[in-house]
Coordinates of C-alpha atoms in Angstrom, one line a residue:
X16 CA 1.7 -54.0 46.9
X17 CA -1.9 -54.6 48.2
X18 CA -4.6 -56.3 46.3
X19 CA -5.6 -53.2 44.4
X20 CA -2.1 -52.6 43.1
X21 CA -1.4 -49.6 45.3
X22 CA 2.0 -49.1 46.9
X23 CA 2.3 -49.6 50.6
X24 CA 1.9 -46.2 52.3
X25 CA 4.1 -45.0 55.1
X26 CA 3.0 -46.1 58.6
X27 CA 1.5 -42.8 59.4
X28 CA -0.6 -42.9 56.2
X29 CA -1.8 -46.5 56.7
X30 CA -5.6 -46.7 57.1
X31 CA -6.7 -48.0 60.5
X32 CA -9.6 -50.6 60.7
X33 CA -11.3 -51.0 64.1
X34 CA -13.7 -53.8 65.0
X35 CA -16.5 -53.3 67.6
X36 CA -17.5 -56.2 69.9
X37 CA -20.2 -58.5 68.3
X38 CA -23.7 -57.9 69.5
X39 CA -25.4 -60.3 72.0
X40 CA -22.1 -61.2 73.5
X41 CA -20.8 -63.0 70.3
X42 CA -17.1 -63.3 69.8
X43 CA -15.5 -61.8 66.7
X44 CA -14.6 -64.4 64.1
X45 CA -10.9 -64.1 64.5
X46 CA -11.3 -64.8 68.3
X47 CA -13.6 -67.9 68.0
X48 CA -12.2 -71.2 69.4
X49 CA -10.8 -73.3 66.7
X50 CA -12.7 -76.4 67.8
X51 CA -16.1 -74.6 67.7
X52 CA -18.1 -75.9 64.8
X53 CA -20.4 -73.6 63.0
X54 CA -24.1 -74.2 63.4
X55 CA -27.0 -73.8 61.0
X56 CA -27.7 -75.2 57.6
X57 CA -24.9 -76.8 55.6
X58 CA -23.3 -74.8 52.8
X59 CA -24.7 -75.3 49.3
X60 CA -21.5 -77.1 48.2
X61 CA -21.9 -79.8 50.8
X62 CA -23.6 -83.1 50.0
X63 CA -27.4 -83.1 49.4
X64 CA -27.9 -85.3 52.4
X65 CA -26.4 -82.7 54.7
X66 CA -23.3 -84.7 55.3
X67 CA -19.9 -83.3 54.7
X68 CA -18.2 -84.5 51.5
X69 CA -16.2 -87.7 51.9
X70 CA -12.8 -87.1 53.4
X71 CA -13.9 -83.9 55.1
X72 CA -13.9 -84.0 58.8
X73 CA -15.2 -81.5 61.3
X74 CA -11.8 -79.9 61.7
X75 CA -11.5 -79.4 58.0
X76 CA -14.9 -77.8 57.8
X77 CA -14.0 -75.4 60.6
X78 CA -10.7 -74.5 59.0
X79 CA -12.2 -73.8 55.6
X80 CA -14.9 -71.6 57.1
X81 CA -12.3 -69.6 59.0
X82 CA -10.3 -69.2 55.8
X83 CA -13.2 -67.9 53.9
X84 CA -14.1 -65.5 56.7
X85 CA -10.5 -64.2 56.8
X86 CA -10.5 -63.6 53.0
X87 CA -13.6 -61.5 53.3
X88 CA -11.9 -59.6 56.1
X89 CA -8.9 -58.9 54.0
X90 CA -10.9 -57.5 51.1
X91 CA -13.1 -55.4 53.4
X92 CA -10.0 -54.1 55.2
X93 CA -8.3 -53.2 51.9
X94 CA -11.4 -51.4 50.7
X95 CA -11.6 -49.5 53.9
X96 CA -8.0 -48.6 53.6
X97 CA -8.4 -47.3 50.1
X98 CA -11.5 -45.3 51.0
X99 CA -9.8 -43.9 54.1
X100 CA -6.6 -43.1 52.2
X101 CA -8.2 -41.4 49.2
X102 CA -8.1 -38.0 50.7
X103 CA -4.4 -38.2 51.4
X104 CA -3.6 -39.7 48.0
X105 CA -5.6 -37.0 46.2
X106 CA -3.9 -34.3 48.2
X107 CA -0.5 -35.7 47.1
X108 CA -1.5 -36.3 43.5
X109 CA -3.0 -32.8 43.0
X110 CA -0.3 -30.9 44.7
X111 CA 0.7 -27.9 42.4
X112 CA -1.0 -26.9 39.1
X113 CA 1.1 -29.1 36.8
X114 CA 0.6 -32.8 37.2
X115 CA 3.4 -34.9 38.7
X116 CA 5.7 -36.6 36.2
X117 CA 5.3 -33.8 33.6
X118 CA 8.5 -32.7 31.7
X119 CA 9.2 -30.2 29.0
X120 CA 12.6 -30.4 27.3
X121 CA 13.7 -32.7 30.1
X122 CA 12.8 -30.2 32.8
X123 CA 10.6 -31.6 35.5
X124 CA 7.7 -29.2 36.0
X125 CA 5.4 -31.7 37.9
X126 CA 3.9 -30.7 41.2
X127 CA 4.6 -27.0 40.7
X128 CA 2.5 -23.9 40.4
X129 CA 2.3 -22.3 37.0
X130 CA 4.7 -19.5 38.1
X131 CA 7.2 -22.0 39.4
X132 CA 6.9 -24.1 36.3
X133 CA 7.5 -21.1 34.1
X134 CA 10.6 -20.2 36.1
X135 CA 11.9 -23.7 35.8
X136 CA 11.3 -23.8 32.1
X137 CA 13.0 -20.4 31.6
X138 CA 16.0 -21.8 33.5
X139 CA 16.1 -24.8 31.2
X140 CA 15.9 -22.6 28.1
X141 CA 18.7 -20.4 29.4
X142 CA 20.8 -23.5 30.0
X143 CA 20.2 -24.6 26.4
X144 CA 21.2 -21.2 25.0
X145 CA 18.1 -20.7 22.9
X146 CA 19.3 -17.2 21.9
X147 CA 22.2 -18.7 20.0
X148 CA 22.2 -18.9 16.2
X149 CA 20.4 -21.9 14.8
X150 CA 22.0 -23.9 12.0
X151 CA 19.8 -24.7 9.1
X152 CA 20.2 -26.9 6.0
X153 CA 18.3 -26.1 2.8
X154 CA 19.2 -28.9 0.4
X155 CA 22.9 -28.6 0.0
X156 CA 23.1 -25.1 1.3
X157 CA 23.8 -24.4 5.0
X158 CA 23.6 -21.3 7.1
X159 CA 22.5 -19.8 10.4
X160 CA 19.4 -17.8 11.5
X161 CA 19.2 -15.6 14.6
X162 CA 16.2 -16.4 16.7
X163 CA 15.6 -12.7 17.5
X164 CA 15.8 -11.8 13.8
X165 CA 13.0 -14.2 12.8
X166 CA 10.9 -14.1 16.0
X167 CA 11.9 -17.6 17.0
X168 CA 11.1 -18.2 20.6
X169 CA 9.4 -20.6 23.1
X170 CA 6.1 -19.2 24.4
X171 CA 6.6 -20.1 28.0
X172 CA 3.2 -19.1 29.2
X173 CA 1.5 -21.2 26.5
X174 CA 3.8 -24.2 27.1
X175 CA 3.1 -24.1 30.9
X176 CA -0.6 -23.9 30.2
X177 CA -0.4 -27.0 27.9
X178 CA 1.6 -28.8 30.6
X179 CA -1.1 -28.0 33.2
X180 CA -3.9 -29.5 31.2
X181 CA -4.8 -33.1 32.2
X182 CA -7.9 -35.3 32.7
X183 CA -6.1 -38.1 34.6
X184 CA -7.4 -39.6 37.8
X185 CA -5.6 -39.1 41.1
X186 CA -3.8 -42.5 40.6
X187 CA -2.9 -41.4 37.0
X188 CA -1.6 -38.1 38.3
X189 CA 0.3 -39.9 41.0
X190 CA 2.0 -42.5 38.9
X191 CA 1.8 -41.2 35.3
X192 CA 4.5 -39.5 33.4
X193 CA 4.4 -37.5 30.2
X194 CA 6.6 -35.2 28.1
X195 CA 4.9 -32.0 26.7
X196 CA 6.3 -30.4 23.6
X197 CA 7.2 -26.7 23.9
X198 CA 5.0 -24.1 22.1
X199 CA 7.4 -22.5 19.6
X200 CA 6.6 -19.3 17.8
X201 CA 8.2 -17.8 14.7
X202 CA 7.4 -15.0 12.2
X203 CA 6.9 -16.9 8.8
X204 CA 7.5 -13.8 6.7
X205 CA 10.8 -12.8 8.4
X206 CA 12.0 -16.4 8.5
X207 CA 11.2 -16.8 4.8
X208 CA 13.2 -13.6 3.9
X209 CA 16.2 -14.9 5.9
X210 CA 16.1 -18.4 4.5
X211 CA 15.8 -17.0 0.9
X212 CA 18.9 -14.9 1.7
X213 CA 20.7 -18.0 2.7
X214 CA 19.5 -20.0 -0.3
X215 CA 20.5 -17.2 -2.6
X216 CA 20.8 -18.2 -6.2
X217 CA 20.6 -21.9 -5.4
X218 CA 16.9 -21.7 -5.4
X219 CA 15.2 -21.9 -8.7
X220 CA 12.1 -19.8 -9.1
X221 CA 9.5 -21.1 -11.4
X222 CA 9.4 -19.6 -14.9
X223 CA 6.0 -18.0 -15.4
X224 CA 4.2 -18.6 -18.7
X225 CA 3.1 -15.7 -20.9
X226 CA 2.4 -14.7 -24.4
X227 CA 3.8 -11.3 -25.6
X228 CA 3.6 -9.6 -28.9
X229 CA 6.6 -8.5 -30.9
X230 CA 4.8 -6.2 -33.3
X231 CA 1.9 -8.3 -34.2
X232 CA 3.7 -11.6 -33.8
X233 CA 2.8 -13.5 -30.5
X234 CA 5.7 -15.1 -28.7
X235 CA 5.0 -17.8 -26.1
X236 CA 7.0 -18.3 -22.9
X237 CA 6.5 -21.7 -21.4
X238 CA 6.2 -22.6 -17.7
X239 CA 9.1 -24.2 -15.9
X240 CA 8.7 -25.7 -12.4
X241 CA 10.7 -24.1 -9.6
X242 CA 12.4 -25.5 -6.5
X243 CA 12.0 -23.0 -3.8
X244 CA 10.8 -22.3 -0.3
X245 CA 7.3 -22.4 1.1
X246 CA 7.0 -20.0 4.0
X247 CA 4.6 -22.0 6.0
X248 CA 6.4 -25.3 5.5
X249 CA 9.7 -23.7 6.4
X250 CA 8.2 -22.2 9.6
X251 CA 6.8 -25.6 10.6
X252 CA 10.2 -27.3 10.1
X253 CA 12.0 -24.7 12.2
X254 CA 9.4 -24.8 15.0
X255 CA 9.6 -28.6 15.1
X256 CA 13.4 -29.1 14.7
X257 CA 14.8 -26.1 16.5
X258 CA 15.3 -27.6 20.0
X259 CA 16.1 -31.2 18.9
X260 CA 19.8 -30.5 18.3
X261 CA 21.7 -30.5 15.0
X262 CA 20.9 -28.4 11.9
X263 CA 17.3 -27.9 11.1
X264 CA 16.4 -29.4 7.7
X265 CA 14.2 -26.9 5.8
X266 CA 12.3 -28.5 2.9
X267 CA 12.7 -27.3 -0.7
X268 CA 9.3 -27.4 -2.4
X269 CA 8.7 -27.9 -6.1
X270 CA 6.3 -25.2 -7.4
X271 CA 4.4 -25.3 -10.7
X272 CA 2.7 -22.4 -12.4
X273 CA -1.1 -22.8 -12.7
X274 CA -1.0 -22.5 -16.5
X275 CA 0.6 -25.6 -18.2
X276 CA 2.5 -25.7 -21.4
X277 CA -0.5 -27.2 -23.1
X278 CA -2.7 -24.3 -22.0
X279 CA -0.1 -21.8 -23.4
X280 CA -0.2 -23.6 -26.8
X281 CA -4.0 -23.5 -26.7
X282 CA -4.1 -19.8 -26.0
X283 CA -1.6 -19.2 -28.7
X284 CA -3.6 -21.1 -31.3
X285 CA -7.1 -20.2 -30.3
X286 CA -6.7 -16.6 -29.2
X287 CA -3.3 -14.8 -29.7
X288 CA -2.8 -15.6 -33.4
X289 CA -6.3 -15.0 -34.6
X290 CA -6.6 -11.9 -32.5
X291 CA -4.1 -10.0 -34.6
X292 CA -5.0 -11.7 -37.9
X293 CA -7.4 -8.8 -38.9
X294 CA -8.8 -5.5 -37.7
X295 CA -12.0 -5.1 -35.6
X296 CA -14.6 -2.5 -36.5
X297 CA -16.3 -0.6 -33.7
X298 CA -19.7 1.0 -34.5
X299 CA -21.2 3.9 -32.5
X300 CA -24.0 6.3 -32.9
X301 CA -21.6 9.0 -34.1
X302 CA -19.5 6.9 -36.5
X303 CA -17.1 4.0 -36.7
X304 CA -13.6 3.2 -35.5
X305 CA -11.1 0.6 -36.6
X306 CA -9.0 -1.3 -34.1
X307 CA -6.0 -2.4 -36.1
X308 CA -4.0 -5.6 -35.4
X309 CA -1.3 -3.3 -34.0
X310 CA -3.7 -1.7 -31.5
X311 CA -5.0 -5.2 -30.6
X312 CA -1.4 -6.4 -29.9
X313 CA -0.7 -3.4 -27.7
X314 CA -3.8 -3.8 -25.6
X315 CA -4.3 -7.7 -25.4
X316 CA -2.7 -8.8 -22.2
X317 CA -1.8 -12.5 -21.8
X318 CA 0.4 -12.2 -18.6
X319 CA 0.4 -14.4 -15.5
X320 CA -0.7 -13.6 -12.0
X321 CA 1.3 -14.5 -9.0
X322 CA 0.2 -18.2 -9.3
X323 CA 1.2 -18.3 -13.0
X324 CA -2.4 -18.3 -14.2
X325 CA -3.0 -16.5 -17.5
X326 CA -6.4 -14.8 -17.7
X327 CA -6.8 -13.0 -21.0
X328 CA -7.9 -9.4 -20.8
X329 CA -7.9 -6.1 -22.8
X330 CA -6.2 -3.3 -21.0
X331 CA -8.5 -0.2 -21.1
X332 CA -5.7 2.4 -20.9
X333 CA -3.6 0.8 -23.6
X334 CA -6.6 0.4 -25.9
X335 CA -7.6 4.1 -25.5
X336 CA -4.0 5.1 -26.2
X337 CA -4.0 3.0 -29.3
X338 CA -7.2 4.7 -30.5
X339 CA -6.2 8.3 -29.7
X340 CA -6.0 9.4 -33.3
X341 CA -9.5 8.1 -34.0
X342 CA -11.4 9.1 -30.9
X343 CA -12.0 12.7 -32.2
X344 CA -14.4 11.1 -34.7
X345 CA -16.9 10.0 -32.1
X346 CA -16.0 11.8 -28.9
X347 CA -17.0 15.4 -27.8
X348 CA -15.4 17.2 -25.0
X349 CA -17.6 18.6 -22.3
X350 CA -17.5 22.4 -22.0
X351 CA -17.9 24.0 -18.6
X352 CA -20.3 26.9 -18.3
X353 CA -18.4 30.1 -18.0
X354 CA -18.8 33.9 -18.5
X355 CA -17.8 36.3 -21.2
X356 CA -17.4 40.0 -20.6
X357 CA -19.8 42.0 -22.7
X358 CA -20.8 45.5 -22.2
X359 CA -18.6 45.7 -19.1
X360 CA -20.5 42.9 -17.4
X361 CA -20.1 39.1 -17.1
X362 CA -22.5 37.3 -19.4
X363 CA -23.1 33.5 -18.9
X364 CA -22.0 31.0 -21.5
X365 CA -24.0 27.7 -21.2
X366 CA -22.3 24.4 -20.5
X367 CA -22.2 21.6 -23.1
X368 CA -22.3 17.9 -22.3
X369 CA -19.6 15.7 -23.7
X370 CA -19.6 12.2 -25.0
X371 CA -16.9 9.6 -24.5
X372 CA -16.4 6.1 -25.7
X373 CA -16.9 3.6 -22.9
X374 CA -13.5 1.9 -23.2
X375 CA -14.2 -0.5 -20.3
X376 CA -17.3 -1.8 -22.0
X377 CA -15.5 -1.9 -25.3
X378 CA -12.7 -4.0 -23.8
X379 CA -15.2 -6.5 -22.4
X380 CA -17.0 -6.8 -25.8
X381 CA -13.8 -7.0 -27.8
X382 CA -12.3 -10.0 -26.0
X383 CA -14.9 -12.6 -27.3
X384 CA -14.5 -11.3 -30.9
X385 CA -10.7 -11.7 -31.1
X386 CA -10.7 -15.5 -31.7
X387 CA -13.1 -15.2 -34.7
X388 CA -11.9 -15.2 -38.3
X389 CA -15.0 -13.3 -39.5
X390 CA -17.8 -11.1 -38.1
X391 CA -15.2 -9.0 -36.3
X392 CA -17.4 -6.2 -35.3
X393 CA -18.4 -4.8 -31.9
X394 CA -20.8 -2.1 -30.9
X395 CA -19.3 0.8 -29.0
X396 CA -21.2 2.7 -26.3
X397 CA -20.9 6.5 -26.0
X398 CA -21.5 7.6 -22.4
X399 CA -22.4 11.2 -21.5
X400 CA -19.7 13.2 -19.7
X401 CA -21.2 16.1 -17.7
X402 CA -19.3 19.3 -17.4
X403 CA -17.6 20.2 -14.2
X404 CA -19.5 23.5 -14.1
X405 CA -23.1 23.5 -15.3
X406 CA -25.1 26.5 -16.4
X407 CA -27.2 26.3 -13.2
X408 CA -24.1 26.3 -11.1
X409 CA -22.8 29.6 -12.5
X410 CA -24.9 31.7 -10.1
X411 CA -23.1 30.1 -7.1
X412 CA -19.6 31.0 -8.3
X413 CA -19.7 34.6 -7.1
X414 CA -18.4 36.2 -10.3
X415 CA -19.9 39.6 -10.3
X416 CA -17.2 42.3 -10.4
X417 CA -13.8 43.1 -11.7
X418 CA -11.4 42.9 -8.7
X419 CA -8.1 43.7 -10.6
X420 CA -6.7 44.5 -14.0
X421 CA -3.1 45.0 -15.3
X422 CA -1.7 46.1 -18.6
X423 CA 1.8 46.0 -20.2
X424 CA 2.9 47.5 -23.5
X425 CA 4.9 46.2 -26.4
X426 CA 6.2 47.7 -29.7
X427 CA 6.1 46.5 -33.3
X428 CA 2.3 46.4 -33.7
X429 CA 0.3 43.2 -34.1
X430 CA 2.2 42.1 -37.2
X431 CA 5.4 41.3 -35.4
X432 CA 6.0 37.6 -34.4
X433 CA 6.5 38.5 -30.8
X434 CA 3.2 40.5 -30.7
X435 CA 1.3 37.6 -32.4
X436 CA 2.7 35.2 -29.7
X437 CA 1.4 37.4 -27.0
X438 CA -2.1 37.5 -28.6
X439 CA -2.1 33.8 -29.2
X440 CA -1.4 32.9 -25.5
X441 CA -4.0 35.5 -24.5
X442 CA -6.6 33.9 -26.6
X443 CA -6.0 30.5 -25.0
X444 CA -6.3 31.8 -21.5
X445 CA -9.3 34.1 -22.1
X446 CA -12.4 33.0 -20.1
X447 CA -10.5 30.5 -18.0
X448 CA -12.5 29.7 -14.9
X449 CA -10.6 28.8 -11.7
X450 CA -12.8 27.5 -9.0
X451 CA -12.2 28.2 -5.3
X452 CA -9.3 26.1 -4.0
X453 CA -8.0 25.2 -7.5
X454 CA -4.4 25.9 -8.7
X455 CA -4.0 27.4 -12.2
X456 CA -0.9 26.4 -14.1
X457 CA -0.1 28.4 -17.3
X458 CA 1.9 25.6 -18.8
X459 CA -0.7 23.1 -17.9
X460 CA -3.5 25.3 -19.4
X461 CA -1.8 26.0 -22.8
X462 CA 0.4 22.9 -23.1
X463 CA 3.2 23.0 -25.7
X464 CA 3.6 26.4 -27.4
X465 CA 5.0 25.5 -30.7
X466 CA 4.5 26.2 -34.4
X467 CA 1.7 23.6 -34.6
X468 CA -0.1 25.5 -31.9
X469 CA 0.1 28.8 -33.8
X470 CA 3.3 30.3 -32.2
X471 CA 6.1 31.9 -34.2
X472 CA 9.8 32.4 -33.8
X473 CA 10.8 35.4 -31.7
X474 CA 13.7 36.3 -29.4
X475 CA 13.9 34.5 -26.0
X476 CA 16.5 34.6 -23.3
X477 CA 18.6 31.5 -23.2
X478 CA 21.9 31.0 -21.3
X479 CA 22.1 34.7 -20.5
X480 CA 21.6 36.1 -24.0
X481 CA 18.8 36.8 -26.5
X482 CA 18.4 34.0 -29.1
X483 CA 15.7 33.1 -31.5
X484 CA 13.1 30.6 -30.3
X485 CA 9.5 29.7 -30.8
X486 CA 7.1 31.5 -28.5
X487 CA 9.0 34.6 -27.6
X488 CA 6.7 37.1 -26.0
X489 CA 4.9 34.6 -23.8
X490 CA 6.8 36.0 -20.8
X491 CA 5.2 39.4 -21.3
X492 CA 1.8 37.8 -21.1
X493 CA 3.0 35.8 -18.0
X494 CA 4.1 39.0 -16.3
X495 CA 0.7 40.6 -17.1
X496 CA -1.2 37.6 -15.7
X497 CA 1.0 37.4 -12.7
X498 CA 0.4 41.1 -11.8
X499 CA -3.4 40.7 -12.3
X500 CA -3.6 37.8 -9.9
X501 CA -1.1 39.6 -7.6
X502 CA -3.3 42.6 -7.2
X503 CA -6.4 40.5 -6.9
X504 CA -4.9 39.2 -3.7
X505 CA -4.6 35.6 -4.9
X506 CA -2.0 33.2 -3.6
X507 CA 1.3 33.1 -5.5
X508 CA 2.4 29.4 -5.9
X509 CA 5.3 29.7 -8.3
X510 CA 6.9 32.4 -10.5
X511 CA 10.4 33.3 -11.4
X512 CA 11.5 36.8 -12.5
X513 CA 13.8 37.3 -15.5
X514 CA 17.5 37.1 -15.1
X515 CA 17.8 40.6 -16.6
X516 CA 15.6 43.6 -15.9
X517 CA 13.4 45.0 -18.6
X518 CA 11.9 48.4 -18.1
X519 CA 8.6 47.5 -19.5
X520 CA 7.9 45.3 -16.4
X521 CA 7.6 46.3 -12.7
X522 CA 10.8 45.3 -10.9
X523 CA 10.7 42.1 -8.8
X524 CA 7.0 41.4 -9.4
X525 CA 7.3 40.0 -12.9
X526 CA 7.7 36.5 -14.3
X527 CA 9.3 34.6 -17.1
X528 CA 8.1 31.2 -18.5
X529 CA 9.6 28.5 -20.7
X530 CA 7.8 25.2 -21.5
X531 CA 8.1 22.8 -19.7
X532 CA 10.8 23.8 -17.2
X533 CA 9.6 27.2 -16.0
X534 CA 5.9 27.7 -15.1
X535 CA 3.7 30.3 -13.5
X536 CA 1.1 29.0 -11.0
X537 CA -1.4 30.7 -8.7
X538 CA -4.0 29.3 -6.3
X539 CA -7.5 30.7 -5.9
X540 CA -7.5 30.9 -2.2
X541 CA -10.7 33.0 -2.1
X542 CA -14.1 31.6 -1.4
X543 CA -15.3 32.5 -4.9
X544 CA -14.5 31.4 -8.4
X545 CA -12.1 33.5 -10.5
X546 CA -12.7 34.4 -14.2
X547 CA -9.6 35.4 -16.3
X548 CA -10.5 38.0 -19.0
X549 CA -7.9 39.0 -21.6
X550 CA -7.9 41.8 -24.2
X551 CA -5.3 43.5 -26.4
X552 CA -4.6 46.4 -28.7
X553 CA -1.9 46.9 -31.2
X554 CA 0.5 48.0 -28.5
X555 CA -0.8 46.5 -25.2
X556 CA -2.0 43.4 -23.5
X557 CA -4.5 43.5 -20.5
X558 CA -5.5 40.8 -18.1
X559 CA -8.5 41.4 -15.7
X560 CA -9.7 39.2 -12.9
X561 CA -13.4 38.9 -12.2
X562 CA -14.8 37.5 -8.9
X563 CA -16.1 38.9 -5.6
X564 CA -13.8 41.3 -3.9
X565 CA -12.2 40.1 -0.6
X566 CA -9.8 42.9 0.1
X567 CA -10.4 46.7 -0.1
X568 CA -7.1 47.1 -1.9
X569 CA -3.8 45.4 -2.7
X570 CA -0.8 47.7 -3.2
X571 CA 3.0 47.4 -3.5
X572 CA 5.9 49.2 -1.8
X573 CA 9.4 48.9 -3.2
X574 CA 12.7 49.2 -1.4
X575 CA 15.5 51.3 -3.0
X576 CA 17.7 49.4 -5.4
X577 CA 21.0 48.1 -3.9
X578 CA 24.2 46.3 -5.0
X579 CA 24.1 47.9 -8.4
X580 CA 26.4 46.4 -11.0
X581 CA 27.3 47.7 -14.4
X582 CA 27.0 45.6 -17.6
X583 CA 29.9 44.4 -19.7
X584 CA 30.3 44.7 -23.4
X585 CA 30.4 41.4 -25.3
X586 CA 31.1 41.2 -29.0
X587 CA 29.4 38.5 -31.0
X588 CA 30.0 37.1 -34.5
X589 CA 27.8 39.2 -36.8
X590 CA 25.1 37.4 -38.7
X591 CA 21.3 36.7 -38.8
X592 CA 21.5 34.8 -35.5
X593 CA 23.1 37.7 -33.6
X594 CA 20.7 39.9 -31.6
X595 CA 22.2 43.1 -30.2
X596 CA 21.2 44.4 -26.8
X597 CA 21.9 47.8 -25.2
X598 CA 22.6 46.2 -21.8
X599 CA 21.2 47.2 -18.4
X600 CA 22.4 47.5 -14.8
X601 CA 22.2 44.6 -12.3
X602 CA 20.7 45.3 -8.9
X603 CA 18.8 43.7 -5.9
X604 CA 15.4 45.0 -4.7
X605 CA 12.5 44.1 -2.4
X606 CA 8.8 44.5 -3.0
X607 CA 6.1 44.2 -0.3
X608 CA 2.5 43.2 -1.3
X609 CA 0.2 45.0 1.2
X610 CA -3.4 43.8 1.8
X611 CA -5.9 46.2 3.3
X612 CA -9.4 45.4 4.6
X613 CA -11.7 47.6 6.7
X614 CA -9.2 50.4 6.5
X615 CA -6.4 48.3 8.1
X616 CA -3.4 46.5 6.8
X617 CA -4.2 42.8 7.4
X618 CA -1.2 41.2 5.7
X619 CA 2.2 41.9 4.1
X620 CA 4.2 39.6 1.8
X621 CA 7.8 40.2 0.9
X622 CA 9.2 39.4 -2.6
X623 CA 13.0 39.8 -3.3
X624 CA 15.1 39.3 -6.4
X625 CA 18.5 40.1 -7.8
X626 CA 18.9 41.0 -11.4
X627 CA 22.1 40.2 -13.3
X628 CA 23.6 43.0 -15.4
X629 CA 22.5 42.4 -19.0
X630 CA 25.6 42.6 -21.2
X631 CA 25.9 45.1 -24.0
X632 CA 25.8 42.7 -26.9
X633 CA 27.5 44.0 -30.0
X634 CA 27.2 42.1 -33.3
X635 CA 30.7 42.6 -34.7
X636 CA 34.4 42.3 -33.9
X637 CA 35.9 43.8 -30.8
X638 CA 38.0 47.0 -31.4
X639 CA 41.6 46.2 -32.0

């Protein structure tokens, strides 16, 4: 070791110091005769009188001077050696991109290029079997995770990059040593799911606080801390402990809901109980409403969020549902502008704006009132609801001519229940406006067809025979409407012919209906709006479609009937519930809807159906 603490270099690396002859014929110091005394002024440490200190002779003086000169020579030589050897030392120390003495997981990566270091690290990882299952311990529960399943891996490139980073001097790079931690990656969400599967029922989720209403009685649920996993902490534990050997200890974290027991009691006392102690009156420009304690209990929400925090609110939808029976007092439905047919021409019917209670605003105003014991009144706001079709917009709809009409006939006059049902459904559909692109549903338009809606009991087909049911006759109107839209060239979305054939309908292109299971739907696929006009006589029902004509004509061609089957005779117990029927043949048939435009057939659609033979129902005993 030299005076600077550097190791002795090999002979070929030792610095060489050369001395040139002294100028003016002087002899270098190490060649001066030993008995030659120096000349010139005495050194400062000599005696003031210029004499050597006592006991110091000429020989001693000469020897000390030579010693000092030789010490200077050694230092100068060493400095020269360091300066001359710096280039070789730096070249050795900076060999490769990773500093010498750098290890990762015990693998020596020092002095290598990044590519070489990466290869060496991968070899070490393969030797360690990093793809093997990893044992984990969660409290008292143990299990295994698959690295591939949870995205657990060593990022080799990032690890080598970290190993290559250093600010050490050449000497530090040459003689230093350091261990670099590998950069480990894992998918926290996938790891959390796997760890929860291992933990199973041994983890205790925190019990969330809440206040619910049983009728108008508030019932509190108090928070309970949970012992469970935290995804980020679990990921950190696995990243840190994976390659250290032995099971990885995953921490179980205690979690507490944000709302405390004391806060639940406060909400119970200050809000929940007084909220349902009395009704709240809502005043509007069109009258008043009463929000009963039951309605308040149904709409006041005291439920926790994911953190267990209870933020009281009034649910808009639940409040509106609770007030349904009262809303008619203050709300007015908007009415679309439409047409009525008068004098053989469509006449505009102006639109009417509607008014609706602003439930969102009411919910916000209601919440501060609920803790009060008196002055439980809020002001409701009625907001205008514009119609979908305004009077000004009628002119753009393209309703200017009748493009199809269809009529079917019935017996019994208008006094029969069946005829009255036909007229009732026709009234509800009359003047219906179907905009371009919209789909019309007959069930959706009329809703339930029951006694309360003006329908009467009349025969319907159920399970293959005629029985009494409310709304019988609606199928005849459905068939009439279907054919009107069929010949208008509109898109058939859904229809279903009867199971038996009735001669009052065209075969195949007819439709039954039964709320809510069987519906008739068509789509207005034309660029213009469609107006449905209905009319009736004592023996017929007619449906006409008004719009702008797209096709020159729409016609039907039928195939011959095939696979004809004869009806059976069935005897039924006589009585008021038995409805006799003459029976009819069963058969299969096709119908083609043919579209013509510009004198050419532009489209053909095929409809097919098979009718069952309608039994000959006889009300009475079978012949013996």
